[in-house]
């Protein structure tokens, strides 16, 4: 049961701690700072994951080719290049993609949406 509601967007959470972390996205509060580069994060776990880039730690290894990654999500996406898996399908034309972000970009070809504007000529 999700008892705690975000007053900004109405999203519900089962724990107050998760609501607090979520609310930082509205306030752009990022209290966890990397001492190596100054990047800041909303959660300590995100900082710890980021710090792997400085330490060269890549604990997630591809069983197909041996390539290693700092994040499991990156490994999962990479492995799709070996398996051919494309789990994100366009409902308009049926074309499939390895990443949801690639599908979102593709869907703009159907809607005509152009979210980026040239700062010089508009």
PDB file of C-alpha atoms in Angstrom:
ATOM      1  CA  UNK A   1       0.000   0.000   0.000  1.00  0.00           C
ATOM      2  CA  UNK A   2       1.330   3.433  -0.969  1.00  0.00           C
ATOM      3  CA  UNK A   3       0.433   5.891   1.773  1.00  0.00           C
ATOM      4  CA  UNK A   4       2.769   8.817   1.167  1.00  0.00           C
ATOM      5  CA  UNK A   5       1.930  11.291  -1.600  1.00  0.00           C
ATOM      6  CA  UNK A   6       4.235  13.816  -3.218  1.00  0.00           C
ATOM      7  CA  UNK A   7       2.595  17.245  -2.883  1.00  0.00           C
ATOM      8  CA  UNK A   8       4.267  18.420  -6.099  1.00  0.00           C
ATOM      9  CA  UNK A   9       3.201  15.722  -8.569  1.00  0.00           C
ATOM     10  CA  UNK A  10       0.839  13.373  -6.706  1.00  0.00           C
ATOM     11  CA  UNK A  11       3.040  10.282  -7.027  1.00  0.00           C
ATOM     12  CA  UNK A  12       2.590   7.811  -4.151  1.00  0.00           C
ATOM     13  CA  UNK A  13       5.208   5.926  -2.138  1.00  0.00           C
ATOM     14  CA  UNK A  14       5.143   3.115   0.401  1.00  0.00           C
ATOM     15  CA  UNK A  15       7.852   4.665   2.596  1.00  0.00           C
ATOM     16  CA  UNK A  16       8.569   8.230   3.689  1.00  0.00           C
ATOM     17  CA  UNK A  17      12.265   7.758   2.880  1.00  0.00           C
ATOM     18  CA  UNK A  18      11.402   7.033  -0.764  1.00  0.00           C
ATOM     19  CA  UNK A  19       9.160  10.107  -0.871  1.00  0.00           C
ATOM     20  CA  UNK A  20      12.010  12.265   0.483  1.00  0.00           C
ATOM     21  CA  UNK A  21      14.398  10.975  -2.198  1.00  0.00           C
ATOM     22  CA  UNK A  22      11.744  11.568  -4.874  1.00  0.00           C
ATOM     23  CA  UNK A  23      11.072  15.128  -3.707  1.00  0.00           C
ATOM     24  CA  UNK A  24      14.711  15.992  -4.358  1.00  0.00           C
ATOM     25  CA  UNK A  25      13.960  15.659  -8.074  1.00  0.00           C
ATOM     26  CA  UNK A  26      11.543  18.588  -7.786  1.00  0.00           C
ATOM     27  CA  UNK A  27      13.910  20.710  -5.709  1.00  0.00           C
ATOM     28  CA  UNK A  28      17.016  19.739  -7.686  1.00  0.00           C
ATOM     29  CA  UNK A  29      18.618  18.974  -4.315  1.00  0.00           C
ATOM     30  CA  UNK A  30      21.723  16.825  -4.730  1.00  0.00           C
ATOM     31  CA  UNK A  31      23.410  16.450  -1.339  1.00  0.00           C
ATOM     32  CA  UNK A  32      25.830  13.650  -2.303  1.00  0.00           C
ATOM     33  CA  UNK A  33      28.903  15.132  -4.002  1.00  0.00           C
ATOM     34  CA  UNK A  34      31.784  13.310  -5.647  1.00  0.00           C
ATOM     35  CA  UNK A  35      35.048  14.523  -4.130  1.00  0.00           C
ATOM     36  CA  UNK A  36      36.949  13.609  -7.314  1.00  0.00           C
ATOM     37  CA  UNK A  37      35.012  15.635  -9.881  1.00  0.00           C
ATOM     38  CA  UNK A  38      32.317  17.639  -8.076  1.00  0.00           C
ATOM     39  CA  UNK A  39      29.303  15.893  -9.650  1.00  0.00           C
ATOM     40  CA  UNK A  40      26.346  15.745  -7.272  1.00  0.00           C
ATOM     41  CA  UNK A  41      23.616  13.152  -6.826  1.00  0.00           C
ATOM     42  CA  UNK A  42      20.216  12.839  -5.153  1.00  0.00           C
ATOM     43  CA  UNK A  43      21.067   9.461  -3.594  1.00  0.00           C
ATOM     44  CA  UNK A  44      24.215   8.049  -2.019  1.00  0.00           C
ATOM     45  CA  UNK A  45      23.803   4.848  -4.059  1.00  0.00           C
ATOM     46  CA  UNK A  46      24.043   6.902  -7.268  1.00  0.00           C
ATOM     47  CA  UNK A  47      27.215   8.566  -5.981  1.00  0.00           C
ATOM     48  CA  UNK A  48      28.758   5.185  -5.167  1.00  0.00           C
ATOM     49  CA  UNK A  49      27.906   3.870  -8.637  1.00  0.00           C
ATOM     50  CA  UNK A  50      29.408   7.023 -10.192  1.00  0.00           C
ATOM     51  CA  UNK A  51      32.623   6.694  -8.191  1.00  0.00           C
ATOM     52  CA  UNK A  52      33.372   3.431 -10.002  1.00  0.00           C
ATOM     53  CA  UNK A  53      34.262   5.530 -13.040  1.00  0.00           C
ATOM     54  CA  UNK A  54      37.119   7.132 -11.098  1.00  0.00           C
ATOM     55  CA  UNK A  55      38.332   3.874  -9.562  1.00  0.00           C
ATOM     56  CA  UNK A  56      38.220   1.977 -12.844  1.00  0.00           C
ATOM     57  CA  UNK A  57      36.005  -0.663 -11.208  1.00  0.00           C
ATOM     58  CA  UNK A  58      33.935  -2.603 -13.750  1.00  0.00           C
ATOM     59  CA  UNK A  59      32.313  -5.515 -11.924  1.00  0.00           C
ATOM     60  CA  UNK A  60      29.764  -6.442 -14.619  1.00  0.00           C
ATOM     61  CA  UNK A  61      31.296  -8.665 -17.324  1.00  0.00           C
ATOM     62  CA  UNK A  62      29.699  -9.829 -20.568  1.00  0.00           C
ATOM     63  CA  UNK A  63      29.635 -13.624 -20.788  1.00  0.00           C
ATOM     64  CA  UNK A  64      29.711 -13.437 -24.594  1.00  0.00           C
ATOM     65  CA  UNK A  65      32.802 -11.285 -25.187  1.00  0.00           C
ATOM     66  CA  UNK A  66      34.331 -10.434 -21.801  1.00  0.00           C
ATOM     67  CA  UNK A  67      33.761  -6.679 -22.000  1.00  0.00           C
ATOM     68  CA  UNK A  68      33.207  -5.155 -18.546  1.00  0.00           C
ATOM     69  CA  UNK A  69      30.943  -2.353 -17.343  1.00  0.00           C
ATOM     70  CA  UNK A  70      30.561  -0.124 -14.292  1.00  0.00           C
ATOM     71  CA  UNK A  71      26.775  -0.608 -14.227  1.00  0.00           C
ATOM     72  CA  UNK A  72      24.625  -3.699 -14.696  1.00  0.00           C
ATOM     73  CA  UNK A  73      22.170  -1.726 -16.841  1.00  0.00           C
ATOM     74  CA  UNK A  74      24.968  -0.993 -19.321  1.00  0.00           C
ATOM     75  CA  UNK A  75      25.841  -4.688 -19.459  1.00  0.00           C
ATOM     76  CA  UNK A  76      22.210  -5.632 -20.143  1.00  0.00           C
ATOM     77  CA  UNK A  77      22.013  -3.165 -23.045  1.00  0.00           C
ATOM     78  CA  UNK A  78      25.379  -4.372 -24.408  1.00  0.00           C
ATOM     79  CA  UNK A  79      24.330  -8.036 -24.279  1.00  0.00           C
ATOM     80  CA  UNK A  80      21.448  -7.244 -26.606  1.00  0.00           C
ATOM     81  CA  UNK A  81      24.052  -6.667 -29.334  1.00  0.00           C
ATOM     82  CA  UNK A  82      24.918 -10.362 -29.001  1.00  0.00           C
ATOM     83  CA  UNK A  83      21.405 -11.767 -28.542  1.00  0.00           C
ATOM     84  CA  UNK A  84      19.587  -9.503 -30.997  1.00  0.00           C
ATOM     85  CA  UNK A  85      16.949  -8.758 -28.358  1.00  0.00           C
ATOM     86  CA  UNK A  86      14.967  -5.587 -29.090  1.00  0.00           C
ATOM     87  CA  UNK A  87      12.293  -5.355 -26.394  1.00  0.00           C
ATOM     88  CA  UNK A  88      11.040  -1.839 -27.186  1.00  0.00           C
ATOM     89  CA  UNK A  89       8.591  -1.856 -30.103  1.00  0.00           C
ATOM     90  CA  UNK A  90       6.998   1.107 -31.854  1.00  0.00           C
ATOM     91  CA  UNK A  91       3.220   0.715 -31.768  1.00  0.00           C
ATOM     92  CA  UNK A  92       2.883   2.804 -34.936  1.00  0.00           C
ATOM     93  CA  UNK A  93       5.133   0.848 -37.312  1.00  0.00           C
ATOM     94  CA  UNK A  94       6.388  -2.229 -35.450  1.00  0.00           C
ATOM     95  CA  UNK A  95      10.087  -1.300 -35.542  1.00  0.00           C
ATOM     96  CA  UNK A  96      11.949  -2.532 -32.441  1.00  0.00           C
ATOM     97  CA  UNK A  97      14.831  -1.117 -30.441  1.00  0.00           C
ATOM     98  CA  UNK A  98      17.360  -2.276 -27.852  1.00  0.00           C
ATOM     99  CA  UNK A  99      16.766   0.771 -25.638  1.00  0.00           C
ATOM    100  CA  UNK A 100      13.631   2.693 -24.680  1.00  0.00           C
ATOM    101  CA  UNK A 101      15.443   5.991 -25.281  1.00  0.00           C
ATOM    102  CA  UNK A 102      16.021   4.971 -28.928  1.00  0.00           C
ATOM    103  CA  UNK A 103      12.305   4.168 -29.280  1.00  0.00           C
ATOM    104  CA  UNK A 104      11.346   7.586 -27.886  1.00  0.00           C
ATOM    105  CA  UNK A 105      13.607   9.311 -30.430  1.00  0.00           C
ATOM    106  CA  UNK A 106      12.159   7.148 -33.242  1.00  0.00           C
ATOM    107  CA  UNK A 107       8.558   7.922 -32.249  1.00  0.00           C
ATOM    108  CA  UNK A 108       9.196  11.577 -33.032  1.00  0.00           C
ATOM    109  CA  UNK A 109       9.366  10.577 -36.710  1.00  0.00           C
ATOM    110  CA  UNK A 110       5.671   9.693 -36.473  1.00  0.00           C
ATOM    111  CA  UNK A 111       4.554  12.700 -34.422  1.00  0.00           C
ATOM    112  CA  UNK A 112       6.727  15.321 -36.099  1.00  0.00           C
ATOM    113  CA  UNK A 113       7.876  16.503 -32.674  1.00  0.00           C
ATOM    114  CA  UNK A 114      11.082  18.542 -32.779  1.00  0.00           C
ATOM    115  CA  UNK A 115      12.005  19.260 -29.150  1.00  0.00           C
ATOM    116  CA  UNK A 116      15.331  20.972 -29.865  1.00  0.00           C
ATOM    117  CA  UNK A 117      15.589  24.491 -31.219  1.00  0.00           C
ATOM    118  CA  UNK A 118      18.631  26.279 -32.614  1.00  0.00           C
ATOM    119  CA  UNK A 119      19.642  29.097 -30.268  1.00  0.00           C
ATOM    120  CA  UNK A 120      20.849  31.221 -33.204  1.00  0.00           C
ATOM    121  CA  UNK A 121      18.047  30.955 -35.740  1.00  0.00           C
ATOM    122  CA  UNK A 122      15.182  29.309 -33.812  1.00  0.00           C
TER     123      UNK A 122
END
